[in-house]
XYZ file of C-alpha atoms in Angstrom:
663
model
C 0.096 0.018 0.114
C 2.684 2.428 0.835
C 4.970 1.549 -2.212
C 2.003 2.591 -4.650
C 1.839 5.858 -2.825
C 5.190 6.879 -2.759
C 5.496 5.980 -6.432
C 2.804 8.402 -7.290
C 4.384 11.105 -5.013
C 7.647 10.756 -6.863
C 6.027 10.821 -10.498
C 4.257 14.044 -8.916
C 7.785 15.772 -7.995
C 9.475 14.873 -11.185
C 6.322 16.547 -13.360
C 6.464 19.681 -11.043
C 10.645 20.000 -11.626
C 10.169 19.761 -15.418
C 7.155 22.623 -15.415
C 9.347 24.962 -13.106
C 12.456 24.488 -15.630
C 10.128 25.394 -18.518
C 8.519 28.140 -16.419
C 11.910 29.586 -15.749
C 13.224 29.739 -19.359
C 10.059 31.410 -20.163
C 10.497 34.118 -17.963
C 14.018 34.434 -18.712
C 13.174 35.023 -22.296
C 10.423 37.462 -21.172
C 13.087 39.339 -19.110
C 15.414 39.817 -22.191
C 12.495 40.884 -24.369
C 11.627 43.822 -21.751
C 15.229 44.672 -21.606
C 15.173 45.388 -25.040
C 12.065 47.267 -24.783
C 12.181 49.182 -21.514
C 15.845 48.998 -20.897
C 18.052 46.720 -18.754
C 17.928 48.339 -15.367
C 14.239 47.485 -15.304
C 15.072 43.969 -16.668
C 17.915 43.556 -13.812
C 15.005 44.369 -11.290
C 12.714 42.058 -12.625
C 15.206 39.311 -12.809
C 16.292 39.810 -9.051
C 12.464 39.584 -8.281
C 12.174 36.413 -10.162
C 15.173 34.863 -8.954
C 14.184 35.747 -5.206
C 10.851 34.259 -5.885
C 12.363 31.035 -7.333
C 14.499 30.517 -4.215
C 11.694 30.864 -2.080
C 9.913 28.510 -3.960
C 12.843 25.970 -3.947
C 12.968 26.235 -0.452
C 9.110 25.522 -0.158
C 9.565 22.641 -2.244
C 12.430 21.168 -0.281
C 10.497 21.567 3.044
C 7.219 19.796 1.507
C 9.611 16.933 0.449
C 10.932 16.812 4.187
C 7.597 16.712 5.537
C 6.486 14.064 3.231
C 9.651 11.855 4.038
C 8.887 12.518 7.640
C 5.171 11.258 7.295
C 6.331 8.225 5.507
C 8.836 7.290 8.205
C 6.222 7.912 10.968
C 3.919 5.519 8.884
C 6.824 3.040 8.697
C 7.420 3.290 12.232
C 3.528 2.689 12.631
C 3.617 -0.444 10.827
C 6.853 -1.278 12.738
C 5.059 -0.660 16.002
C 1.984 -2.573 14.778
C 4.128 -5.566 13.971
C 6.105 -5.512 17.023
C 2.623 -5.224 19.166
C 1.269 -8.213 17.148
C 4.649 -10.107 17.467
C 4.301 -9.216 21.433
C 0.956 -10.576 21.536
C 1.832 -13.711 19.660
C 4.842 -14.353 22.059
C 2.613 -13.734 25.048
C 0.067 -16.022 23.728
C 2.656 -18.706 23.076
C 4.132 -18.508 26.521
C 0.425 -18.692 27.982
C -0.318 -21.727 25.871
C 2.867 -23.163 26.397
C 2.359 -23.188 30.264
C -0.717 -24.924 29.814
C 0.844 -27.495 27.584
C 3.645 -27.807 30.168
C 0.925 -28.218 32.948
C -1.127 -30.589 30.710
C 2.097 -32.789 30.021
C 2.791 -32.872 33.706
C -0.674 -34.122 34.650
C -1.551 -30.662 36.410
C -4.606 -30.081 34.503
C -7.012 -31.986 32.493
C -8.156 -31.843 28.826
C -10.982 -29.607 29.536
C -8.735 -26.819 31.305
C -5.945 -27.300 28.285
C -8.926 -26.567 25.683
C -10.280 -23.713 27.884
C -6.902 -21.963 28.017
C -6.237 -22.907 24.286
C -9.495 -21.174 23.045
C -8.858 -18.173 25.218
C -5.622 -17.610 23.698
C -6.687 -18.062 20.265
C -9.674 -15.684 20.678
C -7.364 -13.082 22.059
C -4.755 -13.518 19.203
C -7.257 -13.677 16.415
C -9.871 -11.052 17.955
C -12.803 -13.388 17.282
C -15.957 -12.818 18.954
C -16.131 -16.451 19.945
C -14.695 -19.943 19.024
C -15.847 -23.636 19.500
C -14.009 -26.524 19.583
C -15.625 -30.060 18.949
C -13.789 -32.926 19.908
C -13.949 -36.357 18.079
C -13.594 -39.688 19.420
C -11.676 -42.913 17.887
C -14.902 -43.791 16.125
C -14.813 -40.310 14.556
C -18.121 -39.333 16.513
C -18.668 -35.791 17.987
C -18.200 -35.163 21.808
C -19.702 -32.218 23.828
C -18.305 -28.849 22.337
C -16.130 -26.305 24.387
C -17.018 -23.009 23.614
C -15.076 -19.577 24.331
C -16.043 -15.947 23.378
C -17.697 -12.453 24.482
C -20.793 -13.614 22.667
C -23.944 -14.215 24.693
C -23.849 -17.587 26.298
C -27.223 -18.594 24.927
C -25.561 -18.187 21.401
C -22.518 -20.291 22.267
C -24.499 -22.775 24.029
C -26.636 -23.301 20.572
C -23.452 -23.539 18.330
C -21.990 -26.316 20.940
C -25.336 -28.100 21.075
C -25.587 -28.275 17.188
C -21.994 -29.234 16.301
C -22.162 -31.779 19.046
C -25.427 -33.266 17.856
C -24.039 -35.199 14.774
C -24.260 -32.220 12.383
C -20.670 -32.247 11.983
C -20.484 -35.645 9.888
C -24.326 -35.650 8.697
C -25.838 -32.111 7.726
C -22.337 -30.506 7.089
C -21.141 -33.425 5.249
C -23.973 -33.710 2.609
C -24.780 -30.199 2.313
C -24.404 -28.564 -1.119
C -26.281 -25.401 -0.885
C -23.723 -22.291 -0.078
C -26.393 -19.614 0.510
C -29.142 -19.479 3.170
C -30.775 -16.945 5.417
C -29.914 -16.676 9.145
C -31.548 -19.642 11.014
C -31.268 -22.051 8.137
C -27.811 -23.138 8.985
C -26.459 -24.576 12.273
C -23.434 -22.348 12.328
C -25.337 -19.144 11.599
C -28.336 -18.984 14.208
C -30.933 -16.552 13.689
C -29.726 -14.822 16.938
C -26.283 -14.014 15.362
C -27.726 -11.828 12.765
C -26.736 -11.378 9.210
C -22.981 -10.163 9.639
C -20.364 -12.910 10.372
C -17.332 -14.792 9.212
C -16.273 -18.089 10.135
C -13.027 -19.857 9.815
C -13.220 -23.849 10.200
C -10.167 -25.949 11.153
C -10.165 -29.797 11.373
C -7.788 -30.704 13.629
C -5.748 -34.337 13.506
C -3.106 -35.738 15.765
C -0.447 -34.563 13.552
C -1.801 -31.025 13.250
C -4.644 -29.255 11.249
C -5.556 -30.769 8.072
C -6.346 -27.361 6.453
C -8.087 -24.144 7.048
C -10.837 -22.337 4.973
C -12.102 -19.157 5.370
C -16.050 -18.910 5.167
C -17.153 -15.656 4.886
C -20.730 -14.582 4.539
C -22.714 -11.359 4.307
C -26.443 -11.007 4.700
C -28.285 -14.295 3.506
C -24.987 -16.334 3.341
C -24.033 -19.377 5.401
C -21.444 -21.764 5.502
C -21.454 -25.634 4.390
C -19.355 -28.384 3.973
C -18.440 -30.031 0.222
C -18.357 -33.432 -1.211
C -14.732 -34.696 -2.204
C -15.282 -34.339 -6.129
C -16.302 -30.606 -5.476
C -13.639 -29.824 -3.228
C -11.111 -28.330 -5.670
C -13.921 -26.347 -7.189
C -15.357 -24.569 -4.087
C -12.684 -25.154 -1.530
C -12.614 -21.424 -0.736
C -16.147 -21.025 -0.105
C -16.955 -23.800 2.141
C -16.894 -25.359 5.586
C -14.402 -28.427 5.380
C -15.375 -31.460 6.748
C -13.469 -34.014 8.213
C -11.504 -35.951 5.828
C -13.117 -38.665 4.432
C -11.435 -42.174 3.919
C -10.338 -41.421 0.558
C -8.812 -37.865 1.629
C -7.606 -38.508 5.172
C -4.058 -38.746 5.002
C -2.510 -41.974 6.563
C -1.164 -41.824 10.211
C -3.509 -38.931 10.996
C -6.167 -39.419 13.724
C -8.976 -36.882 13.555
C -9.066 -35.200 16.973
C -11.730 -32.591 16.442
C -12.670 -29.313 14.762
C -12.177 -25.565 15.623
C -14.281 -22.802 14.470
C -13.562 -19.238 14.847
C -16.423 -16.759 14.592
C -14.986 -13.275 13.564
C -16.879 -9.908 13.384
C -17.863 -8.497 10.099
C -15.002 -6.932 8.392
C -12.031 -9.214 10.008
C -9.920 -11.727 8.405
C -6.965 -13.883 8.999
C -4.112 -12.949 6.910
C -1.474 -15.479 5.653
C 1.040 -14.989 8.396
C -1.799 -15.269 11.045
C -2.848 -18.308 9.335
C 0.626 -19.850 9.558
C 0.989 -19.003 13.162
C -2.507 -20.244 13.951
C -1.256 -23.667 12.204
C 1.722 -23.981 14.288
C -0.229 -23.204 17.284
C -2.859 -25.828 16.566
C -0.521 -28.508 15.747
C 0.654 -28.300 19.492
C -2.629 -27.973 20.979
C -4.234 -31.306 18.959
C -1.030 -33.332 20.317
C -1.373 -32.086 24.045
C -5.197 -32.697 23.822
C -5.017 -35.888 22.341
C -2.323 -36.836 24.944
C -4.036 -35.304 27.693
C -7.302 -37.336 26.730
C -5.456 -40.446 26.519
C -3.946 -39.977 29.770
C -7.342 -39.466 31.288
C -8.627 -42.648 29.657
C -5.385 -44.151 31.264
C -5.862 -43.005 34.730
C -9.610 -44.483 34.681
C -8.299 -47.586 33.705
C -5.655 -47.698 36.296
C -8.079 -46.561 39.055
C -10.190 -49.400 38.064
C -7.261 -51.918 38.248
C -6.119 -50.584 41.568
C -8.779 -52.767 43.195
C -6.916 -55.567 42.209
C -3.606 -54.601 43.261
C -5.048 -53.922 46.957
C -3.872 -56.935 49.313
C -6.338 -59.520 49.856
C -7.498 -60.475 53.196
C -6.545 -63.850 53.366
C -3.024 -63.308 52.088
C -2.559 -60.873 54.715
C -4.201 -62.798 57.350
C -1.990 -66.047 56.336
C 1.309 -64.063 56.681
C 0.152 -62.589 59.843
C -0.509 -65.904 61.162
C 2.600 -67.242 60.006
C 4.537 -64.323 62.016
C 2.352 -65.086 65.195
C 3.598 -68.614 65.062
C 7.233 -67.751 64.341
C 7.277 -65.487 67.161
C 5.740 -67.992 69.628
C 8.113 -70.494 68.507
C 11.458 -68.904 68.501
C 10.527 -66.731 71.700
C 11.692 -63.406 70.121
C 9.882 -59.938 70.738
C 8.869 -59.254 67.343
C 8.922 -60.256 63.751
C 8.264 -58.507 60.524
C 7.992 -59.140 56.788
C 8.571 -56.416 54.322
C 8.162 -56.625 50.449
C 8.789 -53.861 48.235
C 7.483 -54.312 44.868
C 10.014 -54.178 42.086
C 9.794 -53.747 38.166
C 6.600 -55.920 38.126
C 3.517 -53.478 39.258
C 1.659 -56.570 40.278
C 4.083 -57.515 42.902
C 2.268 -56.802 46.257
C 3.417 -54.277 48.794
C 3.747 -55.901 52.140
C 4.386 -54.540 55.374
C 3.214 -56.887 58.289
C 4.417 -56.521 61.842
C 3.813 -58.763 65.080
C 5.024 -58.291 68.478
C 6.431 -55.650 70.541
C 8.174 -52.970 69.062
C 7.845 -49.979 71.911
C 11.618 -50.057 72.748
C 12.511 -49.096 69.126
C 12.095 -45.704 67.744
C 10.549 -45.443 64.162
C 13.796 -44.378 62.773
C 15.714 -47.121 64.379
C 12.973 -49.941 62.950
C 13.688 -48.432 59.611
C 17.274 -48.332 59.622
C 17.495 -51.968 60.868
C 14.716 -52.905 57.953
C 16.736 -51.065 55.103
C 19.666 -52.782 56.188
C 18.190 -56.108 55.853
C 16.436 -55.225 52.510
C 19.844 -54.146 51.022
C 21.107 -57.632 52.178
C 18.162 -59.650 51.227
C 18.151 -57.767 47.529
C 21.509 -59.609 46.752
C 20.257 -62.559 48.529
C 22.295 -62.796 51.535
C 20.932 -62.854 55.398
C 21.661 -59.893 57.603
C 22.281 -59.623 61.541
C 23.099 -57.133 64.283
C 26.476 -56.478 65.535
C 27.745 -58.843 68.021
C 26.292 -57.420 71.630
C 24.555 -54.918 69.943
C 20.856 -53.859 71.002
C 18.419 -54.996 70.028
C 19.683 -58.318 68.670
C 18.067 -59.214 64.942
C 18.423 -61.400 62.290
C 16.997 -61.110 58.820
C 16.631 -63.682 55.864
C 15.593 -62.927 52.296
C 12.037 -64.319 51.030
C 13.772 -66.719 48.682
C 11.431 -69.356 46.730
C 12.275 -72.787 47.497
C 15.135 -74.480 45.194
C 13.651 -76.445 42.308
C 9.951 -74.666 42.569
C 8.362 -73.941 39.364
C 8.405 -70.333 39.987
C 11.913 -70.398 41.058
C 12.825 -72.175 37.610
C 10.937 -69.425 35.575
C 12.193 -66.377 37.674
C 15.682 -65.165 37.516
C 15.265 -63.175 40.662
C 13.892 -64.952 43.795
C 14.329 -62.304 46.245
C 10.829 -60.917 47.188
C 11.748 -58.993 50.525
C 12.966 -59.948 53.815
C 11.884 -61.793 56.921
C 13.174 -60.369 60.175
C 12.774 -61.280 63.929
C 14.286 -59.201 66.799
C 15.059 -59.478 70.328
C 15.336 -56.337 72.603
C 18.167 -57.860 74.895
C 21.458 -59.627 74.036
C 20.764 -62.667 72.329
C 22.582 -65.046 69.801
C 20.533 -67.014 67.511
C 21.601 -70.720 67.125
C 21.228 -73.235 64.339
C 17.856 -74.576 65.160
C 16.097 -71.322 64.947
C 18.035 -70.210 61.534
C 16.636 -73.755 60.155
C 13.126 -72.622 61.616
C 13.415 -69.188 60.087
C 14.349 -70.513 56.788
C 11.603 -72.518 56.435
C 9.221 -69.639 57.341
C 10.832 -67.258 54.769
C 10.377 -69.865 52.125
C 6.617 -70.457 53.013
C 6.161 -66.624 53.042
C 7.977 -66.184 49.842
C 5.410 -68.763 48.096
C 2.423 -66.903 49.732
C 3.775 -63.478 48.137
C 4.677 -65.098 44.738
C 1.418 -66.627 44.738
C -0.442 -63.528 45.208
C 1.710 -62.325 42.505
C 0.785 -64.775 40.087
C -3.011 -64.233 41.050
C -2.931 -60.645 40.435
C -1.003 -61.270 37.231
C -3.946 -63.688 36.055
C -6.697 -60.971 37.197
C -5.251 -58.177 35.570
C -4.916 -60.334 32.301
C -8.367 -61.453 32.728
C -9.491 -57.953 33.281
C -7.563 -56.662 30.068
C -9.054 -59.576 28.034
C -12.578 -59.258 29.291
C -12.386 -55.413 28.169
C -11.011 -55.899 24.873
C -13.746 -58.443 24.309
C -16.401 -56.139 25.373
C -15.158 -53.334 23.079
C -15.114 -55.532 20.304
C -18.577 -56.696 20.920
C -19.979 -53.244 21.221
C -18.495 -52.286 18.208
C -19.141 -55.304 16.037
C -22.600 -55.692 17.676
C -24.250 -52.667 18.905
C -22.499 -50.042 17.261
C -22.946 -51.740 13.577
C -26.749 -52.198 14.474
C -27.036 -48.497 15.528
C -25.209 -47.452 12.259
C -27.422 -49.481 10.198
C -30.534 -48.086 11.857
C -29.209 -44.454 11.147
C -28.891 -45.303 7.359
C -32.469 -46.663 7.423
C -33.468 -43.467 9.241
C -32.240 -41.613 6.370
C -34.000 -43.703 3.881
C -37.258 -43.329 5.668
C -36.870 -39.510 5.758
C -36.282 -39.686 1.992
C -39.195 -41.891 1.216
C -41.631 -39.777 3.380
C -40.441 -36.702 1.643
C -41.203 -38.460 -1.736
C -44.360 -39.651 -0.621
C -43.545 -43.386 -1.288
C -45.461 -44.983 1.605
C -45.123 -48.508 0.208
C -41.294 -48.099 0.806
C -41.764 -46.198 4.051
C -43.934 -49.217 5.316
C -41.441 -51.962 4.182
C -38.465 -50.303 5.722
C -40.105 -49.565 8.996
C -41.137 -53.097 9.325
C -37.361 -53.871 8.726
C -36.608 -51.153 11.239
C -38.526 -52.737 14.058
C -37.089 -56.065 13.467
C -33.842 -54.690 13.677
C -34.726 -53.023 16.738
C -36.224 -56.069 18.367
C -32.917 -58.206 17.506
C -30.942 -55.365 19.189
C -33.189 -55.331 22.177
C -32.675 -58.961 22.618
C -28.875 -58.682 22.231
C -28.788 -55.962 24.824
C -30.808 -57.712 27.362
C -28.909 -60.955 26.886
C -25.503 -59.297 27.535
C -26.902 -57.447 30.552
C -28.021 -60.912 31.925
C -24.800 -62.385 30.925
C -22.671 -60.024 32.938
C -25.705 -60.154 35.931
C -25.624 -64.054 36.294
C -23.322 -65.503 38.840
C -22.977 -69.473 39.480
C -24.587 -69.490 42.965
C -26.459 -72.760 42.279
C -23.919 -74.748 40.370
C -23.400 -75.160 36.633
C -26.407 -77.126 35.915
C -28.743 -74.650 37.386
C -27.012 -72.060 35.544
C -27.097 -73.540 32.325
C -31.078 -74.712 32.839
C -31.803 -71.043 33.408
C -29.945 -69.870 30.206
C -31.664 -72.466 28.069
C -34.952 -71.521 29.591
C -34.279 -67.698 28.712
C -33.515 -68.770 25.095
C -36.843 -70.745 24.643
C -38.636 -68.074 26.009
C -37.027 -65.495 23.462
C -36.610 -67.674 20.400
C -39.527 -69.959 20.446
C -37.322 -72.823 19.709
C -37.311 -76.052 21.660
C -33.992 -76.982 23.422
C -33.115 -80.809 24.075
C -31.191 -81.164 27.297
C -28.550 -83.868 28.403
C -26.718 -82.038 31.268
C -25.263 -84.866 33.438
C -23.714 -84.485 37.072
C -20.118 -84.185 36.907
C -17.833 -86.010 39.118
C -15.521 -83.096 39.882
C -16.843 -79.845 40.620
C -15.819 -76.911 38.395
C -14.105 -73.925 39.560
C -16.442 -70.675 39.519
C -14.322 -69.050 36.862
C -14.639 -72.123 34.801
C -18.344 -72.396 35.186
C -18.591 -68.551 34.002
C -16.572 -69.069 30.777
C -18.564 -72.214 29.882
C -21.832 -70.474 30.398
C -20.799 -67.327 28.541
C -19.669 -69.749 25.468
C -23.111 -71.587 25.432
C -24.702 -68.292 25.338
C -22.940 -66.846 22.594
C -23.471 -70.405 20.758
C -27.193 -69.983 21.330
C -27.221 -66.390 20.249
C -25.444 -67.403 16.785
C -28.268 -70.113 16.351
C -31.278 -67.681 17.140
C -29.701 -65.180 14.680
C -28.253 -67.181 11.726
C -29.152 -70.888 11.904
C -33.003 -70.726 10.812
C -33.032 -73.913 12.939
C -36.034 -75.720 14.369
C -34.490 -77.703 17.203
C -31.171 -77.353 19.407
C -29.471 -79.686 21.567
C -27.108 -78.881 24.419
C -25.056 -81.672 26.001
C -22.691 -81.811 29.350
C -21.191 -85.057 29.902
C -17.519 -86.777 30.957
C -15.615 -88.907 28.955
C -12.356 -90.349 29.889
C -12.002 -87.631 32.689
C -12.627 -84.710 30.030
C -15.564 -82.605 30.442
C -17.424 -82.400 27.244
C -19.914 -79.497 26.060
C -21.888 -79.537 22.981
C -24.552 -76.971 21.331
C -26.153 -78.416 18.246
C -28.894 -77.467 15.789
C -30.562 -78.554 12.618
C -30.205 -75.324 10.716
C -28.664 -74.166 7.396
C -25.054 -74.559 8.506
C -22.144 -72.979 6.663
C -18.830 -73.484 4.982
C -15.703 -72.053 6.210
C -15.469 -69.652 3.424
C -19.248 -68.537 3.778
C -18.888 -67.296 7.336
C -20.616 -63.563 7.572
C -18.459 -61.266 9.347
C -21.010 -60.953 12.207
C -20.938 -64.599 12.818
C -17.005 -64.686 12.427
C -16.987 -62.166 15.520
C -19.164 -64.521 17.519
C -17.073 -67.554 16.831
C -13.737 -65.500 17.593
C -15.484 -64.593 21.037
C -16.311 -68.251 21.749
C -12.731 -69.336 20.858
C -11.058 -66.934 23.025
C -12.921 -67.794 25.906
C -11.905 -71.295 25.180
C -8.376 -70.704 25.013
C -8.417 -68.749 28.004
C -9.672 -71.848 29.928
C -6.990 -73.889 27.954
C -9.592 -76.022 26.222
C -10.162 -77.389 23.079
C -12.535 -75.789 20.586
C -14.288 -77.111 17.671
C -16.672 -76.079 15.201
C -18.463 -78.837 12.890
C -20.711 -77.821 10.011
C -21.684 -78.244 6.541
C -24.009 -76.101 4.259
C -27.538 -77.473 4.952
C -26.444 -79.882 7.481
C -26.489 -77.887 10.834
C -23.779 -77.125 13.094
C -22.176 -78.406 16.141
C -20.143 -76.442 18.745
C -17.947 -78.739 20.750
C -15.538 -77.738 24.042
C -13.238 -80.226 25.385
C -12.002 -79.430 28.813
C -9.203 -81.547 29.998
C -9.147 -83.422 33.373
C -6.337 -81.200 34.814
C -8.342 -78.237 34.063
C -11.559 -79.266 35.246
C -11.108 -79.873 38.918
C -12.011 -77.235 41.264
C -8.806 -76.275 43.546
C -9.260 -76.946 47.022
């Protein structure tokens, strides 16, 4: 802007100089002509006057040029000052945001506080009236929106509600109309009026996907575009989250940022670039904070598994009580500190009288014993020192299974103490070693139980997530598509198709209701009255729901099954019956439970249409995978026997070594 003005001023100055030269030549010719006519004295006076007038005029021109130069310099200083102010605001915004990012990375603030700080910073930086951020989960579904701005809360709340109500993936993803009146577009409610400019920035885990300005004057609105028209009208539309064909590999959608600017305001290229850099950090920090919150929730749920069990601590306490009485010492303690294995229990159990020892003396004694125990060595007090104590490491017995599988056998320390001068003899050391081995076995068993519980919990969570995603989520997605078709048929007045699709919709809803109720019942049932009673309840429920008769051959088992094994067997039967109800088109079902050569065999058969291995539909394959995973968890053999139009048999064989309930 200033270069054009300066060029115009220079051209004007050049033209004025040429005009002055022409005028001076003309006046000189006039003076000479007057000299010839009126005499040279008068001509000299006129010449002096003209020279004086020229000098004054020249000085005036120089003064004007200096003033113009000073004005241009003031303008340049103003521009530089504005740039410095803008740079300072950006630096302050970056520092403020970096503090929030640092707090988020340290876990001091959650994802919500991070986004509130980020939106505040972005709004101040861009001068926007308001901004909203719509997070997107791993299934690319919008979550409740964050809002910030100077607009009335009702307007921001209306925006947030519309953005989080599925509009992001549906209405904006399918809209092709680039003009509407206020109130016709969710991002342009009637309360806003007819003047607004909107910037929409889809964010991915690697930063902004792209940023597009959508300005609209009275009567205009914003929308999103189909992929085939993106290149044509990209500068006029709201960019939706990238479709499967557009999305860059490795980018996980995080959310969409909307900036609402007042009329006449826009984002220049420099501000856009700075905003892109800012949003890269925000997207990464938000995703990391959200994942950290999910991790903390999971860890809190698993902490119940890490708490010492009552029977475990009680067993160690009884062991110490017997040791104090047998060795006639004043007190004994067992201390186990978890190492690299987070499922190693933390144990601190004492029995006896420790009143003669201060807390610092006791901790110093225990620290000495633990240092020696970690190296696999015993430790004891100095001769004639008070109190007298002896400590042995909690080492697993040589040749035990855990000892062969574990490189480090030290689990902590067993310490006994006497408050008067005392020397431990060999018989006491032998007893102490036997008790230390027993305590080590108890600690190792507790660690193995916790590891197994942890693995079962993780596997069950993964299985439930797959079942919800492949079952209920797929059903809801299908119903969503059918609802859109019903709207289309209703608009077209095609009542026949609408009636047909309503019947299909009702059938799918009924199936979804049965699946949901069965899933709830599956989680609610517990083996309080034995496996046969549990199976009878499941079969009666199946007959009531499906209307199919079930032939039962459930025989009493010679050895009772552990409750965990019973639960897995019933879950497998439930999944098998669910597959029969949904896919088999059977008329009768048979369930058998019996023993053969020490093995427990469970069979579920039907006389339905059967299937070939290559023709298994995806939803059925999911159910088979779930049953196989449960069988693998039990260590059982799992088989599916089926041929087209010859029915299907599910067979599970539980070895005798796994069938016994532990005593």
